PDB file of C-alpha atoms in Angstrom:
ATOM      1  CA  MET E   1     -29.289  -0.041  -2.405  1.00 56.00           C
ATOM      2  CA  ASP E   2     -30.159   1.048   1.228  1.00 74.00           C
ATOM      3  CA  ALA E   3     -29.530   4.620   1.905  1.00 84.00           C
ATOM      4  CA  TRP E   4     -27.822   3.850   5.140  1.00 85.00           C
ATOM      5  CA  ARG E   5     -25.192   1.744   3.424  1.00 84.00           C
ATOM      6  CA  MET E   6     -24.414   4.797   1.103  1.00 87.00           C
ATOM      7  CA  VAL E   7     -24.195   7.122   4.095  1.00 91.00           C
ATOM      8  CA  MET E   8     -21.672   4.668   5.638  1.00 92.00           C
ATOM      9  CA  ALA E   9     -19.757   4.307   2.443  1.00 92.00           C
ATOM     10  CA  THR E  10     -19.513   8.113   2.111  1.00 94.00           C
ATOM     11  CA  ALA E  11     -18.214   8.555   5.636  1.00 96.00           C
ATOM     12  CA  LEU E  12     -15.593   5.941   5.093  1.00 96.00           C
ATOM     13  CA  THR E  13     -14.610   7.465   1.737  1.00 95.00           C
ATOM     14  CA  MET E  14     -14.156  10.827   3.331  1.00 96.00           C
ATOM     15  CA  ALA E  15     -11.980   9.244   6.064  1.00 97.00           C
ATOM     16  CA  ALA E  16      -9.878   7.670   3.334  1.00 96.00           C
ATOM     17  CA  GLY E  17      -9.416  11.047   1.676  1.00 96.00           C
ATOM     18  CA  ALA E  18      -8.476  12.586   5.049  1.00 97.00           C
ATOM     19  CA  THR E  19      -6.056   9.839   5.918  1.00 97.00           C
ATOM     20  CA  ASN E  20      -4.277   9.979   2.553  1.00 96.00           C
ATOM     21  CA  ALA E  21      -3.966  13.848   2.826  1.00 96.00           C
ATOM     22  CA  ILE E  22      -2.430  13.487   6.305  1.00 96.00           C
ATOM     23  CA  GLY E  23      -0.077  10.744   5.061  1.00 95.00           C
ATOM     24  CA  PHE E  24       1.108  13.029   2.105  1.00 95.00           C
ATOM     25  CA  VAL E  25       1.461  16.229   4.160  1.00 94.00           C
ATOM     26  CA  LEU E  26       2.538  14.986   7.641  1.00 93.00           C
ATOM     27  CA  LEU E  27       3.957  11.551   7.152  1.00 93.00           C
ATOM     28  CA  GLY E  28       6.531  12.076   4.434  1.00 91.00           C
ATOM     29  CA  GLY E  29       4.813  12.089   1.058  1.00 93.00           C
ATOM     30  CA  VAL E  30       3.210   8.660   1.058  1.00 95.00           C
ATOM     31  CA  PHE E  31      -0.390   7.555   0.840  1.00 95.00           C
ATOM     32  CA  ALA E  32      -2.427   5.318   3.256  1.00 94.00           C
ATOM     33  CA  SER E  33      -4.508   3.640   0.585  1.00 92.00           C
ATOM     34  CA  VAL E  34      -3.315   4.679  -2.853  1.00 92.00           C
ATOM     35  CA  MET E  35      -0.957   1.831  -3.505  1.00 93.00           C
ATOM     36  CA  THR E  36      -0.376   2.840  -7.139  1.00 92.00           C
ATOM     37  CA  GLY E  37       1.112   6.124  -5.757  1.00 93.00           C
ATOM     38  CA  ASN E  38       3.181   4.342  -3.179  1.00 93.00           C
ATOM     39  CA  LEU E  39       4.680   1.946  -5.766  1.00 95.00           C
ATOM     40  CA  VAL E  40       5.671   4.919  -7.821  1.00 95.00           C
ATOM     41  CA  VAL E  41       7.156   6.615  -4.820  1.00 95.00           C
ATOM     42  CA  LEU E  42       9.090   3.403  -4.029  1.00 93.00           C
ATOM     43  CA  GLY E  43      10.453   3.446  -7.632  1.00 95.00           C
ATOM     44  CA  LEU E  44      11.566   6.997  -7.238  1.00 94.00           C
ATOM     45  CA  ALA E  45      13.167   6.243  -3.850  1.00 94.00           C
ATOM     46  CA  ALA E  46      15.168   3.439  -5.533  1.00 93.00           C
ATOM     47  CA  ALA E  47      16.270   5.757  -8.318  1.00 94.00           C
ATOM     48  CA  GLU E  48      17.447   8.540  -6.002  1.00 89.00           C
ATOM     49  CA  PRO E  49      18.400   6.465  -3.811  1.00 94.00           C
ATOM     50  CA  ASP E  50      16.491   7.585  -0.796  1.00 94.00           C
ATOM     51  CA  PRO E  51      16.206   4.785   1.834  1.00 95.00           C
ATOM     52  CA  VAL E  52      14.042   6.922   4.173  1.00 95.00           C
ATOM     53  CA  LEU E  53      11.453   7.511   1.516  1.00 95.00           C
ATOM     54  CA  ALA E  54      11.668   3.898   0.540  1.00 95.00           C
ATOM     55  CA  ALA E  55      11.054   2.821   4.081  1.00 96.00           C
ATOM     56  CA  ARG E  56       7.929   5.105   4.317  1.00 95.00           C
ATOM     57  CA  ALA E  57       6.421   3.775   1.113  1.00 95.00           C
ATOM     58  CA  GLY E  58       7.338   0.187   2.094  1.00 95.00           C
ATOM     59  CA  ALA E  59       5.631   0.654   5.507  1.00 96.00           C
ATOM     60  CA  ALA E  60       2.432   1.973   3.803  1.00 96.00           C
ATOM     61  CA  PHE E  61       2.462  -0.861   1.265  1.00 95.00           C
ATOM     62  CA  GLY E  62       2.979  -3.538   3.777  1.00 96.00           C
ATOM     63  CA  GLY E  63       0.540  -2.206   6.283  1.00 96.00           C
ATOM     64  CA  PHE E  64      -2.160  -1.856   3.460  1.00 96.00           C
ATOM     65  CA  VAL E  65      -1.576  -5.520   2.317  1.00 96.00           C
ATOM     66  CA  LEU E  66      -1.841  -6.789   5.839  1.00 96.00           C
ATOM     67  CA  GLY E  67      -5.012  -4.736   6.435  1.00 96.00           C
ATOM     68  CA  VAL E  68      -6.722  -5.999   3.266  1.00 95.00           C
ATOM     69  CA  ALA E  69      -5.955  -9.578   4.234  1.00 95.00           C
ATOM     70  CA  ALA E  70      -7.299  -8.958   7.855  1.00 95.00           C
ATOM     71  CA  GLY E  71     -10.387  -7.229   6.686  1.00 93.00           C
ATOM     72  CA  ALA E  72     -11.250  -9.841   4.049  1.00 90.00           C
ATOM     73  CA  ARG E  73     -10.552 -12.659   6.513  1.00 91.00           C
ATOM     74  CA  ALA E  74     -12.697 -10.958   9.247  1.00 90.00           C
ATOM     75  CA  MET E  75     -15.774 -10.566   6.799  1.00 88.00           C
ATOM     76  CA  GLY E  76     -15.262 -13.970   5.052  1.00 84.00           C
ATOM     77  CA  SER E  77     -17.918 -14.654   2.512  1.00 79.00           C
ATOM     78  CA  LEU E  78     -20.670 -12.507   4.219  1.00 72.00           C
ATOM     79  CA  ALA E  79     -22.497 -10.051   2.112  1.00 69.00           C
ATOM     80  CA  ALA E  80     -24.798  -7.103   2.854  1.00 68.00           C
ATOM     81  CA  GLY E  81     -28.136  -8.167   4.271  1.00 67.00           C
ATOM     82  CA  ARG E  82     -26.870 -11.665   5.365  1.00 76.00           C
ATOM     83  CA  PRO E  83     -27.122 -12.818   8.952  1.00 75.00           C
ATOM     84  CA  LYS E  84     -24.273 -11.585  11.080  1.00 85.00           C
ATOM     85  CA  TRP E  85     -22.937  -9.115   8.323  1.00 86.00           C
ATOM     86  CA  ARG E  86     -23.681  -5.991  10.311  1.00 87.00           C
ATOM     87  CA  GLU E  87     -22.114  -7.473  13.502  1.00 89.00           C
ATOM     88  CA  ARG E  88     -18.976  -8.615  11.691  1.00 90.00           C
ATOM     89  CA  LEU E  89     -18.674  -5.180   9.908  1.00 92.00           C
ATOM     90  CA  ALA E  90     -19.099  -3.304  13.237  1.00 93.00           C
ATOM     91  CA  LEU E  91     -16.236  -5.294  14.650  1.00 93.00           C
ATOM     92  CA  VAL E  92     -14.032  -4.545  11.727  1.00 94.00           C
ATOM     93  CA  LEU E  93     -14.866  -0.755  11.761  1.00 95.00           C
ATOM     94  CA  ALA E  94     -14.146  -0.830  15.463  1.00 96.00           C
ATOM     95  CA  GLY E  95     -10.720  -2.249  14.809  1.00 96.00           C
ATOM     96  CA  GLU E  96     -10.161   0.348  12.229  1.00 96.00           C
ATOM     97  CA  THR E  97     -11.094   3.118  14.615  1.00 97.00           C
ATOM     98  CA  VAL E  98      -8.677   1.742  17.204  1.00 97.00           C
ATOM     99  CA  LEU E  99      -5.859   1.946  14.653  1.00 97.00           C
ATOM    100  CA  LEU E 100      -6.749   5.528  13.704  1.00 97.00           C
ATOM    101  CA  VAL E 101      -6.938   6.561  17.396  1.00 97.00           C
ATOM    102  CA  ALA E 102      -3.444   5.130  17.827  1.00 96.00           C
ATOM    103  CA  VAL E 103      -2.290   7.415  15.032  1.00 95.00           C
ATOM    104  CA  LEU E 104      -4.005  10.251  16.653  1.00 95.00           C
ATOM    105  CA  ALA E 105      -2.408   9.535  20.059  1.00 95.00           C
ATOM    106  CA  VAL E 106       1.073   9.446  18.577  1.00 94.00           C
ATOM    107  CA  SER E 107       0.418  12.649  16.627  1.00 93.00           C
ATOM    108  CA  SER E 108      -0.845  14.447  19.686  1.00 92.00           C
ATOM    109  CA  ALA E 109       2.046  13.205  21.841  1.00 92.00           C
ATOM    110  CA  ALA E 110       4.553  14.414  19.214  1.00 91.00           C
ATOM    111  CA  GLY E 111       2.854  17.695  18.658  1.00 89.00           C
ATOM    112  CA  GLY E 112       2.180  16.958  15.162  1.00 85.00           C
ATOM    113  CA  ARG E 113       5.869  16.533  14.359  1.00 88.00           C
ATOM    114  CA  PRO E 114       6.870  12.990  14.945  1.00 90.00           C
ATOM    115  CA  GLY E 115      10.324  11.695  14.527  1.00 92.00           C
ATOM    116  CA  GLU E 116      11.111   9.255  11.748  1.00 94.00           C
ATOM    117  CA  ILE E 117      10.584   6.057  13.646  1.00 95.00           C
ATOM    118  CA  LEU E 118       7.172   7.298  15.032  1.00 95.00           C
ATOM    119  CA  ARG E 119       6.348   8.459  11.530  1.00 94.00           C
ATOM    120  CA  LEU E 120       6.913   4.924  10.119  1.00 95.00           C
ATOM    121  CA  CYS E 121       4.742   3.565  12.815  1.00 96.00           C
ATOM    122  CA  MET E 122       1.973   6.078  12.037  1.00 96.00           C
ATOM    123  CA  VAL E 123       2.216   5.303   8.281  1.00 96.00           C
ATOM    124  CA  ALA E 124       1.922   1.550   8.906  1.00 97.00           C
ATOM    125  CA  ALA E 125      -0.967   1.869  11.260  1.00 97.00           C
ATOM    126  CA  ALA E 126      -2.828   4.320   9.013  1.00 97.00           C
ATOM    127  CA  SER E 127      -2.247   1.996   5.983  1.00 97.00           C
ATOM    128  CA  LEU E 128      -3.304  -0.995   8.001  1.00 97.00           C
ATOM    129  CA  ALA E 129      -6.484   0.843   8.901  1.00 97.00           C
ATOM    130  CA  MET E 130      -7.245   1.630   5.188  1.00 96.00           C
ATOM    131  CA  GLY E 131      -6.422  -1.887   4.188  1.00 95.00           C
ATOM    132  CA  VAL E 132      -8.930  -3.224   6.719  1.00 95.00           C
ATOM    133  CA  GLN E 133     -11.585  -0.831   5.468  1.00 94.00           C
ATOM    134  CA  SER E 134     -10.779  -1.911   1.875  1.00 92.00           C
ATOM    135  CA  GLY E 135     -10.992  -5.522   2.662  1.00 90.00           C
ATOM    136  CA  ALA E 136     -14.431  -5.013   4.269  1.00 89.00           C
ATOM    137  CA  SER E 137     -15.960  -2.681   1.672  1.00 87.00           C
ATOM    138  CA  ARG E 138     -16.117  -5.437  -0.993  1.00 83.00           C
ATOM    139  CA  THR E 139     -19.102  -6.813   0.964  1.00 84.00           C
ATOM    140  CA  PHE E 140     -21.120  -3.584   0.935  1.00 81.00           C
ATOM    141  CA  GLY E 141     -23.231  -4.573  -2.088  1.00 73.00           C
ATOM    142  CA  ILE E 142     -22.823  -1.242  -3.917  1.00 73.00           C
ATOM    143  CA  PRO E 143     -21.824  -1.673  -7.602  1.00 67.00           C
ATOM    144  CA  GLY E 144     -18.357  -0.564  -8.444  1.00 66.00           C
ATOM    145  CA  LEU E 145     -17.736   0.423  -4.801  1.00 73.00           C
ATOM    146  CA  SER E 146     -14.334   1.374  -3.355  1.00 80.00           C
ATOM    147  CA  THR E 147     -13.957   3.486  -0.356  1.00 87.00           C
ATOM    148  CA  THR E 148     -10.144   3.775  -0.412  1.00 85.00           C
ATOM    149  CA  PHE E 149      -8.977   4.092  -4.093  1.00 81.00           C
ATOM    150  CA  PHE E 150     -10.882   5.804  -6.906  1.00 82.00           C
ATOM    151  CA  THR E 151      -9.047   5.619 -10.382  1.00 81.00           C
ATOM    152  CA  GLY E 152     -11.433   2.787 -11.268  1.00 77.00           C
ATOM    153  CA  THR E 153     -14.481   4.667  -9.814  1.00 78.00           C
ATOM    154  CA  LEU E 154     -13.616   7.775 -11.988  1.00 78.00           C
ATOM    155  CA  THR E 155     -13.070   5.527 -15.025  1.00 76.00           C
ATOM    156  CA  GLY E 156     -16.454   3.884 -14.508  1.00 76.00           C
ATOM    157  CA  VAL E 157     -18.218   7.351 -14.136  1.00 77.00           C
ATOM    158  CA  LEU E 158     -16.583   8.526 -17.365  1.00 84.00           C
ATOM    159  CA  THR E 159     -17.114   5.426 -19.491  1.00 83.00           C
ATOM    160  CA  GLY E 160     -20.695   5.101 -18.232  1.00 81.00           C
ATOM    161  CA  LEU E 161     -21.367   8.764 -19.205  1.00 80.00           C
ATOM    162  CA  VAL E 162     -19.705   8.474 -22.700  1.00 87.00           C
ATOM    163  CA  SER E 163     -20.872   4.985 -23.570  1.00 83.00           C
ATOM    164  CA  GLU E 164     -24.400   4.785 -22.077  1.00 80.00           C
ATOM    165  CA  GLY E 165     -25.170   8.388 -21.197  1.00 77.00           C
ATOM    166  CA  VAL E 166     -25.581   7.219 -17.607  1.00 75.00           C
ATOM    167  CA  VAL E 167     -24.265   9.077 -14.644  1.00 72.00           C
ATOM    168  CA  ARG E 168     -23.546   6.794 -11.674  1.00 76.00           C
ATOM    169  CA  LEU E 169     -24.605   9.216  -8.935  1.00 81.00           C
ATOM    170  CA  HIS E 170     -23.309   7.103  -5.993  1.00 81.00           C
ATOM    171  CA  SER E 171     -19.794   7.090  -7.558  1.00 83.00           C
ATOM    172  CA  VAL E 172     -19.904  10.856  -8.123  1.00 88.00           C
ATOM    173  CA  VAL E 173     -20.961  11.287  -4.450  1.00 88.00           C
ATOM    174  CA  LEU E 174     -18.010   9.157  -3.282  1.00 89.00           C
ATOM    175  CA  LEU E 175     -15.499  10.971  -5.505  1.00 90.00           C
ATOM    176  CA  ALA E 176     -16.719  14.313  -4.047  1.00 93.00           C
ATOM    177  CA  GLY E 177     -16.511  12.834  -0.553  1.00 94.00           C
ATOM    178  CA  LEU E 178     -12.906  11.799  -1.087  1.00 94.00           C
ATOM    179  CA  ALA E 179     -11.950  15.353  -2.179  1.00 96.00           C
ATOM    180  CA  ALA E 180     -13.860  16.851   0.700  1.00 97.00           C
ATOM    181  CA  GLY E 181     -12.229  14.649   3.259  1.00 96.00           C
ATOM    182  CA  ALA E 182      -8.866  15.390   1.818  1.00 96.00           C
ATOM    183  CA  ALA E 183      -9.485  19.158   1.724  1.00 97.00           C
ATOM    184  CA  ALA E 184     -10.571  19.247   5.335  1.00 97.00           C
ATOM    185  CA  ALA E 185      -7.660  17.184   6.601  1.00 96.00           C
ATOM    186  CA  GLY E 186      -5.306  19.159   4.496  1.00 95.00           C
ATOM    187  CA  TRP E 187      -6.452  22.270   6.147  1.00 97.00           C
ATOM    188  CA  LEU E 188      -5.969  20.705   9.533  1.00 96.00           C
ATOM    189  CA  ALA E 189      -2.477  19.452   8.568  1.00 94.00           C
ATOM    190  CA  PHE E 190      -1.301  22.839   7.598  1.00 94.00           C
ATOM    191  CA  HIS E 191      -2.993  24.756  10.562  1.00 95.00           C
ATOM    192  CA  ALA E 192      -3.310  22.288  13.400  1.00 94.00           C
ATOM    193  CA  PRO E 193      -1.066  19.292  12.461  1.00 93.00           C
ATOM    194  CA  ALA E 194      -1.375  17.474  15.870  1.00 92.00           C
ATOM    195  CA  ALA E 195      -5.197  17.511  15.614  1.00 92.00           C
ATOM    196  CA  ALA E 196      -5.516  16.466  11.991  1.00 94.00           C
ATOM    197  CA  PRO E 197      -6.023  12.792  12.725  1.00 95.00           C
ATOM    198  CA  VAL E 198      -9.131  13.595  14.638  1.00 96.00           C
ATOM    199  CA  LEU E 199     -11.002  13.842  11.355  1.00 97.00           C
ATOM    200  CA  PRO E 200     -10.631  10.293  10.035  1.00 97.00           C
ATOM    201  CA  VAL E 201     -11.316   8.927  13.503  1.00 97.00           C
ATOM    202  CA  ALA E 202     -14.509  10.898  13.823  1.00 97.00           C
ATOM    203  CA  LEU E 203     -15.629   9.838  10.331  1.00 97.00           C
ATOM    204  CA  VAL E 204     -14.955   6.107  10.810  1.00 97.00           C
ATOM    205  CA  ALA E 205     -16.684   6.394  14.100  1.00 96.00           C
ATOM    206  CA  ALA E 206     -19.672   7.945  12.480  1.00 96.00           C
ATOM    207  CA  ALA E 207     -19.786   5.108   9.986  1.00 95.00           C
ATOM    208  CA  LEU E 208     -19.534   2.640  12.862  1.00 94.00           C
ATOM    209  CA  THR E 209     -22.477   4.439  14.524  1.00 94.00           C
ATOM    210  CA  VAL E 210     -24.578   4.031  11.379  1.00 92.00           C
ATOM    211  CA  VAL E 211     -23.889   0.327  11.281  1.00 90.00           C
ATOM    212  CA  ALA E 212     -24.504  -0.164  14.929  1.00 88.00           C
ATOM    213  CA  ALA E 213     -27.794   1.787  14.929  1.00 87.00           C
ATOM    214  CA  ARG E 214     -29.266   0.078  11.872  1.00 75.00           C
ATOM    215  CA  GLU E 215     -31.806  -2.524  12.755  1.00 56.00           C
ATOM    216  CA  ALA E 216     -31.280  -6.017  11.439  1.00 50.00           C
ATOM    217  CA  PRO E 217     -33.439  -6.857   8.414  1.00 49.00           C
ATOM    218  CA  VAL E 218     -36.674  -8.900   9.174  1.00 41.00           C
ATOM    219  CA  GLY E 219     -35.796 -12.571   8.837  1.00 43.00           C
ATOM    220  CA  ALA E 220     -32.042 -11.954   8.758  1.00 43.00           C
ATOM    221  CA  GLY E 221     -31.532 -14.022  11.890  1.00 41.00           C
ATOM    222  CA  PRO E 222     -29.812 -13.083  15.168  1.00 39.00           C
TER     223      PRO E 222
END
């Protein structure tokens, strides 16, 4: 596994942690990429009933589904190291960056306190961005990789440790990155809410820079 792919995946994982923290704290208690949590929230909203909360969870779920489809379609059957993989991934991450910049722009214009309609738009855009990232991350060539949801990653770490005595270091790094991204964005959400979306924008832009700066493998084609 190339070190640069791990650096890119870690930056994207931190961005996911940051975006989920922003969604939970500033956008009404929903998550941008944790669809298990959003389905639970949707069920709770139906039980209350709470149509506003249901709309938020629905916007997050719908945005993520569309994003996964878009990311998977954009990457196609390409895999890491194949011709055109880096170029296609760079375009996907650029699109994700645009979506997160839109979230930042709305947050800044609203002073970190958007009304409900704007909040729904922000939830949908953030979840769309995380879905795009999730759809693309399947091509990274890192075993057991996810950059947007981590129950399976944690399960893999624990079962590998108990059953085989093996610690999957890359999974531990990603879990730590998720928590670090969430902690940093959470601090911003509480102390500078309008600026909080800067963090995921910066992290995805950093991942995009890593991809763009990486030289194509010898023999990989144009």
